[in-house]
Short mmCIF file of C-alpha atoms in Angstrom, two decimals:
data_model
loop_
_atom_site.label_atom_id
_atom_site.label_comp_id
_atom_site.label_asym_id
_atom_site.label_seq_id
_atom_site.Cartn_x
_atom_site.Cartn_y
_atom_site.Cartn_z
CA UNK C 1 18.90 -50.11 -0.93
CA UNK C 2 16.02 -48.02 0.37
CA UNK C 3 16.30 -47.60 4.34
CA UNK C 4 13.13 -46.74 6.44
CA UNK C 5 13.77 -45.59 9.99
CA UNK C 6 11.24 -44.31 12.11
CA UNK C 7 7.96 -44.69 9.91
CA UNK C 8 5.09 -43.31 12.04
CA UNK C 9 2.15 -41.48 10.71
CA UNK C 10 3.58 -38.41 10.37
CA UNK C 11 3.23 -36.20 7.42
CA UNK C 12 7.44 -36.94 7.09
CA UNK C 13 6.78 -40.57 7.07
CA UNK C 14 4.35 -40.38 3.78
CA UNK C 15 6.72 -38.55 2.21
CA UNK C 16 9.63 -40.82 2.50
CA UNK C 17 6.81 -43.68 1.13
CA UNK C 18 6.14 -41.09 -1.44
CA UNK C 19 10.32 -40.33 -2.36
CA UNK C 20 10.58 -44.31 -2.43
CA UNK C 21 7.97 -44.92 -4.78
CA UNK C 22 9.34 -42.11 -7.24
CA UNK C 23 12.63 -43.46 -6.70
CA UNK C 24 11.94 -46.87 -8.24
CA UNK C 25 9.07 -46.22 -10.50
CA UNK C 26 10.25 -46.35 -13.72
CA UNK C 27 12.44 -50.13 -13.06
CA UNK C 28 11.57 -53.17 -14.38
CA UNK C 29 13.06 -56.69 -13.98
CA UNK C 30 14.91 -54.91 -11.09
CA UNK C 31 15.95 -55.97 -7.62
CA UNK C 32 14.70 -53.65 -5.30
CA UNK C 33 15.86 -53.70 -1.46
CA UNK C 34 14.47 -52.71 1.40
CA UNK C 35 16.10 -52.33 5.19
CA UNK C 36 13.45 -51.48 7.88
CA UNK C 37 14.79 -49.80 11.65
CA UNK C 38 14.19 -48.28 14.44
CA UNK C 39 10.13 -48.38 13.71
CA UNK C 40 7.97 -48.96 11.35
CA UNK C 41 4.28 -48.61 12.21
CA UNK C 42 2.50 -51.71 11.28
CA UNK C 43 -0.36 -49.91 9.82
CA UNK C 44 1.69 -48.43 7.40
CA UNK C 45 1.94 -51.92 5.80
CA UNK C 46 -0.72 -50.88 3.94
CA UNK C 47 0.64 -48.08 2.12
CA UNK C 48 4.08 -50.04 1.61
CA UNK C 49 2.15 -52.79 0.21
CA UNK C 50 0.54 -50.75 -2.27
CA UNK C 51 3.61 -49.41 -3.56
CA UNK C 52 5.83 -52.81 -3.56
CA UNK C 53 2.99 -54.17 -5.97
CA UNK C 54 3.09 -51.55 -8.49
CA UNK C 55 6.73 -52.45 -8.47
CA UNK C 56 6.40 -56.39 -8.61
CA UNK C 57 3.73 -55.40 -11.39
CA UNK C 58 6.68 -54.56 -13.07
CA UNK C 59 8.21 -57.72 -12.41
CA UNK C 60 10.71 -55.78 -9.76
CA UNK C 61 12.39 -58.91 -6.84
CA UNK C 62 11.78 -57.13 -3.56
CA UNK C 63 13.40 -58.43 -0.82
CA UNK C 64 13.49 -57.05 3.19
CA UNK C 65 17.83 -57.22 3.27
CA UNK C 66 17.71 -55.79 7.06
CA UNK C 67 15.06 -55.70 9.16
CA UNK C 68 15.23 -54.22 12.93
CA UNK C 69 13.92 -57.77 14.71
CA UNK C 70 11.21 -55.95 16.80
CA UNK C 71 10.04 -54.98 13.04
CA UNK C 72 10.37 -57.75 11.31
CA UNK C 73 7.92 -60.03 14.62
CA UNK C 74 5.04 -57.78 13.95
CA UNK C 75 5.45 -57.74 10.02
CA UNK C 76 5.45 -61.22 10.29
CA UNK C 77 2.46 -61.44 12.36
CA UNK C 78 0.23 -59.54 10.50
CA UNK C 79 1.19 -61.35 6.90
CA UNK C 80 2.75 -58.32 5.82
CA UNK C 81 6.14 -59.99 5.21
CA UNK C 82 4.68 -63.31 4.35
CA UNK C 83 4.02 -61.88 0.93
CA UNK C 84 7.59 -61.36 0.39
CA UNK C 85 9.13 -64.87 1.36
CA UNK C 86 9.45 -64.28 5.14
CA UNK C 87 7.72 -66.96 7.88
CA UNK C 88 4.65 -66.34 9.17
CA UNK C 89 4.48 -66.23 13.16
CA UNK C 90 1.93 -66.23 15.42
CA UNK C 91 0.42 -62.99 17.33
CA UNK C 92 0.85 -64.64 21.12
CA UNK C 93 -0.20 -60.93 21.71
CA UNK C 94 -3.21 -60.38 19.89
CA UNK C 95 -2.71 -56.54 18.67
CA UNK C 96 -2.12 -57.55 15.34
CA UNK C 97 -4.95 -56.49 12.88
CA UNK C 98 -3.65 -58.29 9.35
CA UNK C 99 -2.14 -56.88 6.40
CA UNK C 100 -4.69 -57.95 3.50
CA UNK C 101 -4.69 -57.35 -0.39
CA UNK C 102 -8.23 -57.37 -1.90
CA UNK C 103 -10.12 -56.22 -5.59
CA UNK C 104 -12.69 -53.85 -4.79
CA UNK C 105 -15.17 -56.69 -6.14
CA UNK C 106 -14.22 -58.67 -2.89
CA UNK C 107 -16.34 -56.90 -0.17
CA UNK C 108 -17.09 -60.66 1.30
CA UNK C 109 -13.74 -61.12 1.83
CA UNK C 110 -13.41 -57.95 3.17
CA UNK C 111 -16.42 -58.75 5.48
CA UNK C 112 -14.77 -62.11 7.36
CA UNK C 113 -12.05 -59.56 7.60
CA UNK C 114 -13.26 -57.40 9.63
CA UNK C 115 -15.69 -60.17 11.82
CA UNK C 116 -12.18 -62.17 12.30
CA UNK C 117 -9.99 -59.14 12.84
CA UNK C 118 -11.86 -57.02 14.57
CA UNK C 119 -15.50 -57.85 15.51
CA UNK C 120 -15.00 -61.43 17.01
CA UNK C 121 -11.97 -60.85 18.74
CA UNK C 122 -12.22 -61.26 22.49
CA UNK C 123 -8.63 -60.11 23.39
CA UNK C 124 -9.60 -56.78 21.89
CA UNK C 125 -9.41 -53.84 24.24
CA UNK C 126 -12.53 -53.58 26.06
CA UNK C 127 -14.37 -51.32 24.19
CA UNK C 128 -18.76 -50.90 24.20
CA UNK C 129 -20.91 -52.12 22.00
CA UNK C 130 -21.46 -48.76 20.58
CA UNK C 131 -18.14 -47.80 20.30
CA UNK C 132 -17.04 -50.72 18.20
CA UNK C 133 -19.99 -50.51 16.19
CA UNK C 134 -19.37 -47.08 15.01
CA UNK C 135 -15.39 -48.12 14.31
CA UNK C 136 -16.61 -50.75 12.37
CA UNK C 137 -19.19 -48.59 10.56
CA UNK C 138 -16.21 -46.22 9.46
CA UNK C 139 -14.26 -48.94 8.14
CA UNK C 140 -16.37 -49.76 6.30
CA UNK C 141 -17.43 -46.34 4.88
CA UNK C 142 -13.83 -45.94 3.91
CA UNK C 143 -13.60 -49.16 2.25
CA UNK C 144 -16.84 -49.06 -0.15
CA UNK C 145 -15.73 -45.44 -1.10
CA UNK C 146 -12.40 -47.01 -2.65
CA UNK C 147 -14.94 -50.20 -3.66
CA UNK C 148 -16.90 -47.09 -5.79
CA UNK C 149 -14.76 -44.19 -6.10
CA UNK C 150 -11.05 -45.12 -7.14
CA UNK C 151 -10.93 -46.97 -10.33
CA UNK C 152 -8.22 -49.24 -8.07
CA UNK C 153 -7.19 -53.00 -8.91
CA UNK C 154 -6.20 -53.95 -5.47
CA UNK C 155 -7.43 -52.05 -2.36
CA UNK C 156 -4.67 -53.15 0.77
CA UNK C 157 -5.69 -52.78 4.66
CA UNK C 158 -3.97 -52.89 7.96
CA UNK C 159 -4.12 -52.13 11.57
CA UNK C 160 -2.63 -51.76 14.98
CA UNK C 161 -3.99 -51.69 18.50
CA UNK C 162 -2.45 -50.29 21.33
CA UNK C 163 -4.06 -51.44 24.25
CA UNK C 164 -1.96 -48.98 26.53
CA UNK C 165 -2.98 -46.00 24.57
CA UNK C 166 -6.61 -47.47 24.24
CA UNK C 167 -6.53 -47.30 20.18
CA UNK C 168 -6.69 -49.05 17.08
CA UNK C 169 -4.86 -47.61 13.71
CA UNK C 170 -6.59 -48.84 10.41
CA UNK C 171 -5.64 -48.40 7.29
CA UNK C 172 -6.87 -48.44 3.76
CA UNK C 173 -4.71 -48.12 0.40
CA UNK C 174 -5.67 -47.87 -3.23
CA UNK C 175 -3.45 -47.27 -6.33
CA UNK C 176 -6.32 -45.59 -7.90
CA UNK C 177 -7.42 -42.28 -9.49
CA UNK C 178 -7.37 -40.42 -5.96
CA UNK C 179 -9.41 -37.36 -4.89
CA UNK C 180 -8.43 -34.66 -7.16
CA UNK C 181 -8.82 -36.75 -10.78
CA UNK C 182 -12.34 -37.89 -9.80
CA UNK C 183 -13.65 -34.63 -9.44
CA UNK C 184 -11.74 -32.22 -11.75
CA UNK C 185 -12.65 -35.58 -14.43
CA UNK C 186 -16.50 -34.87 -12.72
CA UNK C 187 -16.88 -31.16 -12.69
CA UNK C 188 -14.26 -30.16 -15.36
CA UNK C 189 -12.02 -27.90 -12.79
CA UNK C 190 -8.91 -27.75 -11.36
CA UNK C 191 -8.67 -28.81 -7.88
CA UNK C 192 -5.42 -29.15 -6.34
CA UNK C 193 -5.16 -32.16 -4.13
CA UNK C 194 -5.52 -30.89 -0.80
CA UNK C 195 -8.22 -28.84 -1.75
CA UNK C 196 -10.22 -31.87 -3.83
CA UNK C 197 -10.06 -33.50 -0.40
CA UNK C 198 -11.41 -30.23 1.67
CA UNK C 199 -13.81 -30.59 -0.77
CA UNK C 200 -15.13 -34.32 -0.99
CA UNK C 201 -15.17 -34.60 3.44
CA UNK C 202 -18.29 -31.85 3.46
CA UNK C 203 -21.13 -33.27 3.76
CA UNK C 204 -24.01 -33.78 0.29
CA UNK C 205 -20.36 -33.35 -1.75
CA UNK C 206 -20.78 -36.25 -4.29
CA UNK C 207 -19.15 -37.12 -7.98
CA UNK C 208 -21.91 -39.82 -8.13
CA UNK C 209 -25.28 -39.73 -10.73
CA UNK C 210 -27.22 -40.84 -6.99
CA UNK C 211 -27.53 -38.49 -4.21
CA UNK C 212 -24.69 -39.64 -1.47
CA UNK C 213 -21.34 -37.49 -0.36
CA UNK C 214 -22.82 -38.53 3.20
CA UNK C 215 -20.02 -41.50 5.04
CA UNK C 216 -16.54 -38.51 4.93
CA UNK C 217 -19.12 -36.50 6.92
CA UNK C 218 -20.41 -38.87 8.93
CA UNK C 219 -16.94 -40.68 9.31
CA UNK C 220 -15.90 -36.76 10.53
CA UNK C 221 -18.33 -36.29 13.37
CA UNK C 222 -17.59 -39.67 14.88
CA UNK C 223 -14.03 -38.94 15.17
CA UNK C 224 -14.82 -35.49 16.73
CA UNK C 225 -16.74 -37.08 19.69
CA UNK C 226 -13.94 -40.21 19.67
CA UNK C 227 -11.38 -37.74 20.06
CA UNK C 228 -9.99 -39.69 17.10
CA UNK C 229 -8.18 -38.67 13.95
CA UNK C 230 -7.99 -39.39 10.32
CA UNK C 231 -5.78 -38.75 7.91
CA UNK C 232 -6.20 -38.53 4.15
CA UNK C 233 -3.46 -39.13 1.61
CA UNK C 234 -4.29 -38.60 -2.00
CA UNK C 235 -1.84 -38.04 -4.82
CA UNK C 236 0.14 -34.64 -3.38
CA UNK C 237 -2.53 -33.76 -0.93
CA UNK C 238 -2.30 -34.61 2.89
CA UNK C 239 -5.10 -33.62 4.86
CA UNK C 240 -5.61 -34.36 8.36
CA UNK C 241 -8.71 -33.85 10.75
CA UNK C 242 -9.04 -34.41 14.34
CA UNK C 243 -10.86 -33.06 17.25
CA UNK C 244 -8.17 -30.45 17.67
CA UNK C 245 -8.79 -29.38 14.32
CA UNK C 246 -7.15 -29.66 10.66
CA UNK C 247 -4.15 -29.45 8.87
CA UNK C 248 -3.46 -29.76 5.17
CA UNK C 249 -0.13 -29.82 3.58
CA UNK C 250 1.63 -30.71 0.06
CA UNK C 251 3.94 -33.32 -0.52
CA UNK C 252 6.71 -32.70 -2.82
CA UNK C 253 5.38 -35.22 -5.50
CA UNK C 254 2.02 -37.49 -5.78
CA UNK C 255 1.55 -40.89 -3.86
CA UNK C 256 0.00 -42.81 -6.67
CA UNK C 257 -3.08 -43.60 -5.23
CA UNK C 258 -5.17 -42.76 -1.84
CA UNK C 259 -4.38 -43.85 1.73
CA UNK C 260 -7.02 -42.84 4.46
CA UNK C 261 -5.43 -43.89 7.75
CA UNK C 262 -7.63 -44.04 10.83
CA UNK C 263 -7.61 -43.12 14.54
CA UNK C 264 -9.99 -44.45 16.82
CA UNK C 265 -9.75 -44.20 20.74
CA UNK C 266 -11.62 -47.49 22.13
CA UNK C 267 -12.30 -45.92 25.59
CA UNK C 268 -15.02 -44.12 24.25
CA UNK C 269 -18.04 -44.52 26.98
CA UNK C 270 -20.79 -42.43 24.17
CA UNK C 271 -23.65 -44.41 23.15
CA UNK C 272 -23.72 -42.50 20.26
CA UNK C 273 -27.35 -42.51 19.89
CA UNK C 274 -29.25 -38.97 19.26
CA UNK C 275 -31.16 -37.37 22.28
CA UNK C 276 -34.63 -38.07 21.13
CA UNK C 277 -34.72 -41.22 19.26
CA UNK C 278 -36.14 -40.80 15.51
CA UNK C 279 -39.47 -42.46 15.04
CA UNK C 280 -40.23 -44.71 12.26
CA UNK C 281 -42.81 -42.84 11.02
CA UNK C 282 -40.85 -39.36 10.51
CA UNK C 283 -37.53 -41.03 8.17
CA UNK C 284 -39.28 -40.33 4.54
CA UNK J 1 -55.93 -63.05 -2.70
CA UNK J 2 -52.93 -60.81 -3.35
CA UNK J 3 -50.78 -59.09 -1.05
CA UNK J 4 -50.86 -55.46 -1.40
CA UNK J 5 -48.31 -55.21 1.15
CA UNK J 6 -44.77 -56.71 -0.16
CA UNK J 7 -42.11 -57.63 2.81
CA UNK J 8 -38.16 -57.39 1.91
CA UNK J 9 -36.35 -58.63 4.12
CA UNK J 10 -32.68 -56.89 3.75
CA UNK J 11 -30.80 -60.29 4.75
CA UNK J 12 -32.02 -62.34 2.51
CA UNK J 13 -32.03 -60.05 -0.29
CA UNK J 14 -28.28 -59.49 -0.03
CA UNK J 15 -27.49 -62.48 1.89
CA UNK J 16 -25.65 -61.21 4.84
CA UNK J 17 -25.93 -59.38 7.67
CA UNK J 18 -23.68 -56.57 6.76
CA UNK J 19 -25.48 -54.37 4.97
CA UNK J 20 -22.40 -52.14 3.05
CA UNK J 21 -21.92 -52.43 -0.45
CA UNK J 22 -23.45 -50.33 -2.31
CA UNK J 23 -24.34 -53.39 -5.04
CA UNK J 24 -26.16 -54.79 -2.55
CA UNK J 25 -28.03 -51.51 -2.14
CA UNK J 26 -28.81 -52.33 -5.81
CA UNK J 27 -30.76 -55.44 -5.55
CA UNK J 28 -32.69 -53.68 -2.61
CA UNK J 29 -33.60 -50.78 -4.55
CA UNK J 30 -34.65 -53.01 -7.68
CA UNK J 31 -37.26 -55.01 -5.47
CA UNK J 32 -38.67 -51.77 -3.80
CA UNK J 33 -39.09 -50.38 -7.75
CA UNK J 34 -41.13 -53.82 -8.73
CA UNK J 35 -43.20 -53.39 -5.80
CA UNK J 36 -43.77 -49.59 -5.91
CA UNK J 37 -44.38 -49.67 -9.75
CA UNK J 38 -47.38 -52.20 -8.87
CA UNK J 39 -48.38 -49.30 -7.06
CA UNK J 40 -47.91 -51.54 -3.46
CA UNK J 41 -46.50 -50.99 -0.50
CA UNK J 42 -43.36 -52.34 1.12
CA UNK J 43 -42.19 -53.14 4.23
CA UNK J 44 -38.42 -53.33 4.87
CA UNK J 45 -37.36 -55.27 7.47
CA UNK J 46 -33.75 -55.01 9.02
CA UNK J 47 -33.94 -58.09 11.30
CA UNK J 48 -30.99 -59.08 11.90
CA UNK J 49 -28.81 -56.43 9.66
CA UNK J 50 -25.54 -55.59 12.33
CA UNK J 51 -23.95 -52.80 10.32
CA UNK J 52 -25.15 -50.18 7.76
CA UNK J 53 -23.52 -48.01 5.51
CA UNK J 54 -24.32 -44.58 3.77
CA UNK J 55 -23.73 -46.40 0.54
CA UNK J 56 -25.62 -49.32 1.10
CA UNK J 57 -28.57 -46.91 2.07
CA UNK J 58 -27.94 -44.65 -0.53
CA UNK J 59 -28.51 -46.97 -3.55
CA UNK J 60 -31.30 -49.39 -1.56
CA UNK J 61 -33.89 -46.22 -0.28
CA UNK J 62 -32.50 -42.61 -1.32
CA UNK J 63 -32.36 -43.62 -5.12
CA UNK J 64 -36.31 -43.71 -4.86
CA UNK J 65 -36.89 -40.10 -4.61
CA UNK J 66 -35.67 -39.82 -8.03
CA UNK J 67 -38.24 -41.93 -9.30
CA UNK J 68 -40.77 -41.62 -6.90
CA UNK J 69 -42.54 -38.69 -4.85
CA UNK J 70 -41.82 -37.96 -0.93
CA UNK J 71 -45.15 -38.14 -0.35
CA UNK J 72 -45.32 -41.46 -2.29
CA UNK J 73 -42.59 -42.70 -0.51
CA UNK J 74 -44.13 -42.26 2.97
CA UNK J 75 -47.25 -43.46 2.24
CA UNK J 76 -46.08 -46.67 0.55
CA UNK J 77 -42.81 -47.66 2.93
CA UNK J 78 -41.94 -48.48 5.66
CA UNK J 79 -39.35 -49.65 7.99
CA UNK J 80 -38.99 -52.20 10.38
CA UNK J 81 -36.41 -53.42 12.85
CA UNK J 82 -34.08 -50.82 12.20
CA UNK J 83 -31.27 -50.25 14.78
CA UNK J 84 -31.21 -47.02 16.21
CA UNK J 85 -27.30 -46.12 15.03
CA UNK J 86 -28.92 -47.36 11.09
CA UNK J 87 -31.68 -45.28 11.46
CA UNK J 88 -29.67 -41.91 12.07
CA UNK J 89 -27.64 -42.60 8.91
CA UNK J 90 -31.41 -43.55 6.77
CA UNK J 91 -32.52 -39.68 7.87
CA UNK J 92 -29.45 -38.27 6.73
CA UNK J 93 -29.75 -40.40 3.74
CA UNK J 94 -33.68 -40.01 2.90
CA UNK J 95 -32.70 -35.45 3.82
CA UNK J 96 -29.57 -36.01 1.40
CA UNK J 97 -31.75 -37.54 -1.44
CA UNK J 98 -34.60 -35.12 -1.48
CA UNK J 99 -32.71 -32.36 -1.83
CA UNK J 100 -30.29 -33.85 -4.49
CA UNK J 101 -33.51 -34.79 -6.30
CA UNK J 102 -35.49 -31.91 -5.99
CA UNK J 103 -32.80 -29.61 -7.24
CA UNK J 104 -32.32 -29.63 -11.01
CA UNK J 105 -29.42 -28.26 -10.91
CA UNK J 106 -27.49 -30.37 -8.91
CA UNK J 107 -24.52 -30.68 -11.13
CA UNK J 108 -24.50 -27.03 -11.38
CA UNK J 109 -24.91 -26.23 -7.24
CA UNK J 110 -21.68 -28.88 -6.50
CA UNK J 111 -19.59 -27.03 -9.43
CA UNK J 112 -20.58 -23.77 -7.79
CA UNK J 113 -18.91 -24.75 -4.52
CA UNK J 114 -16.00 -26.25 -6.53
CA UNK J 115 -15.71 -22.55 -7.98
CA UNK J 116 -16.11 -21.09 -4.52
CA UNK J 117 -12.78 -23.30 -3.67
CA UNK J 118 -10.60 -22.43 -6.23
CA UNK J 119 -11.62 -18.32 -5.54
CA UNK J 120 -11.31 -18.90 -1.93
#
């Protein structure tokens, strides 16, 4: 039995996902058991559900034995523990955003997603126009890079508001390539992790044949002025940026995949528009 | 008499209003080649797009400059109903792709800073 308690997103948090994957990795046509207390941030559903599927691809049971019952409401308002047998309940509070397993070919889906998740949702925290636009925007950034960039099957979001802190968590987790394969497979070098990441969030930094390397930059700037943060978790590498600054760490062994986890504060009041506006005739 | 001046209307090209994927981008970027090939001009019009992403805009418009000259380019598109949040990612898009383009050694420049990493 693997026991979670107190799963934020902390650095120590990934690497307990991390331990639990390597723990179980090599089983097949095992039970595998999991007891959740204390806490267990709901966006982190998405990086559990990544790893429980590479396990139940090797036709591994997995069954929730003990859940904390504060847990176990929210995981079963946002789906997450609908996947594994458990009821499904209704969010009478609305700061669910739902656990969701797509292919990277199923950016439609991914589109009524976010309009019924986030866009048309009145109960949201009030946030502007602007605001939301630009979390959206990043979303989606982050999603079409895994779409185009990690060789994934099955690319697995989730969120969280917290209307008394005015934010939103989001999070999106592959079980592809990650970072550091891409472009040592690229360039022919030998990035570590953390520094693969450094790497791909500067701006014009591309792997593709087409100019690009543009949304990590853009997605980095937006969370300087939301006072928001972001977090990057590909195979050993953790990397996190925020308008305090960065920090980059390695984990003791590789997540099999990439989880970008995102901050947003939603009472932002910037119009994020430039000080002169751009005109038409000056883009090409 | 023909139309020397082509309209693409983003929406219906990639039917929706959420201009993202980069595949979409694609079918963009094809329709802007027929035209420009014919030696035409276009006129892309984002009525109605609500969100817009680097990739979308990097395989629909900044893929031209590798085919096609800047000067080309501004003399044969243009842009029309474009939100002001899309537009500031299009410039950084459109500055990205010309220099990408106009380097030949690309490949070679992104190594480079690779190799200034691992030395660091």
């Amino acid at each position: 039995m693997t026991n979670f308690t107190d799963i934020n997103n902390t650095f120590e948090s990934y690497q307990k996902i991390i331990n639990f994957y390597h723990e179980h990795k090599d089983k097949n046509f095992d039970n595998i058991s999991i007891e959740l207390q204390n806490w267990f941030a709901a966006n982190m559903c998405a990086a559990l559900g990544a790893i429980l599927d590479l396990f139940t691809e090797q036709l591994n049971f997995i069954s929730f034995n003990k859940i904390a019952k504060t847990i176990e409401q929210v995981l079963q308002k946002n789906d997450f523990l609908t996947y594994y047998g458990k009821k499904k309940e209704i969010d009478s509070n609305n700061t669910t955003i739902k656990f969701q397993k797509l292919t990277p070919e199923d950016g439609k889906y991914f589109n009524s997603y976010v309009i019924n998740e986030l866009i048309n949702r009145s109960e949201l925290p009030k946030m502007s126009i602007a605001v939301k636009e630009k979390i959206v925007e990043a979303i989606y950034e982050i999603f079409v890079n895994a779409q185009i960039h990690s060789e994934t099957k099955n690319i697995y979001t989730c969120g969280q508001f917290f209307p008394k802190k005015n934010k939103i968590e989001f999070t999106i987790a592959d079980t592809g390539i990650g970072f550091k394969n891409k472009i040592n497979k690229k360039f022919n070098r030998s990035l570590n992790a953390t520094d693969a990441i450094k790497w791909a969030v500067e701006d014009k930094h591309t792997t593709k044949d087409v100019s690009g390397g543009i949304g990590l930059a853009l997605l980095k700037e937006f969370i300087i002025l939301n006072k928001g943060k972001i977090q990057i978790i590909s195979n050993d590498g953790f990397y996190e940026f925020g308008h305090e600054g960065e920090s980059i760490k390695l984990f003791s062994a590789e997540f099999p995949g990439t989880i970008v986890n995102l901050e947003f504060c939603t009472n932002d009041n910037d119009s994020y528009l430039l000080k002169s506006e751009i005109d038409n005739n000056d883009i090409f | 008499m023909e139309n020397t001046e082509i309209n693409i209307n983003i929406v219906n090209t990639i039917g929706d209003v959420y201009a993202v994927e980069a595949e979409d981008g694609q079918k963009v970027f094809d329709l802007i080649k027929k035209v420009f090939d014919e030696k035409r001009n276009v006129v892309l019009n984002f009525i109605n797009v609500e969100i817009m992403t680097s990739a979308f805009l990097n395989t629909a418009i900044g893929q031209l400059y590798k085919d096609f000259s800047e000067d080309f380019i501004r003399d044969n598109l243009k842009v029309e109903n474009i939100s002001n949040s899309g537009k500031i990612i299009l410039k950084r898009v459109v500055d990205t792709a010309k220099m990408f383009y106009n380097d030949p050694n690309t490949f070679e420049r992104l190594q480079k800073s690779i190799d200034d990493i691992l030395n660091e």
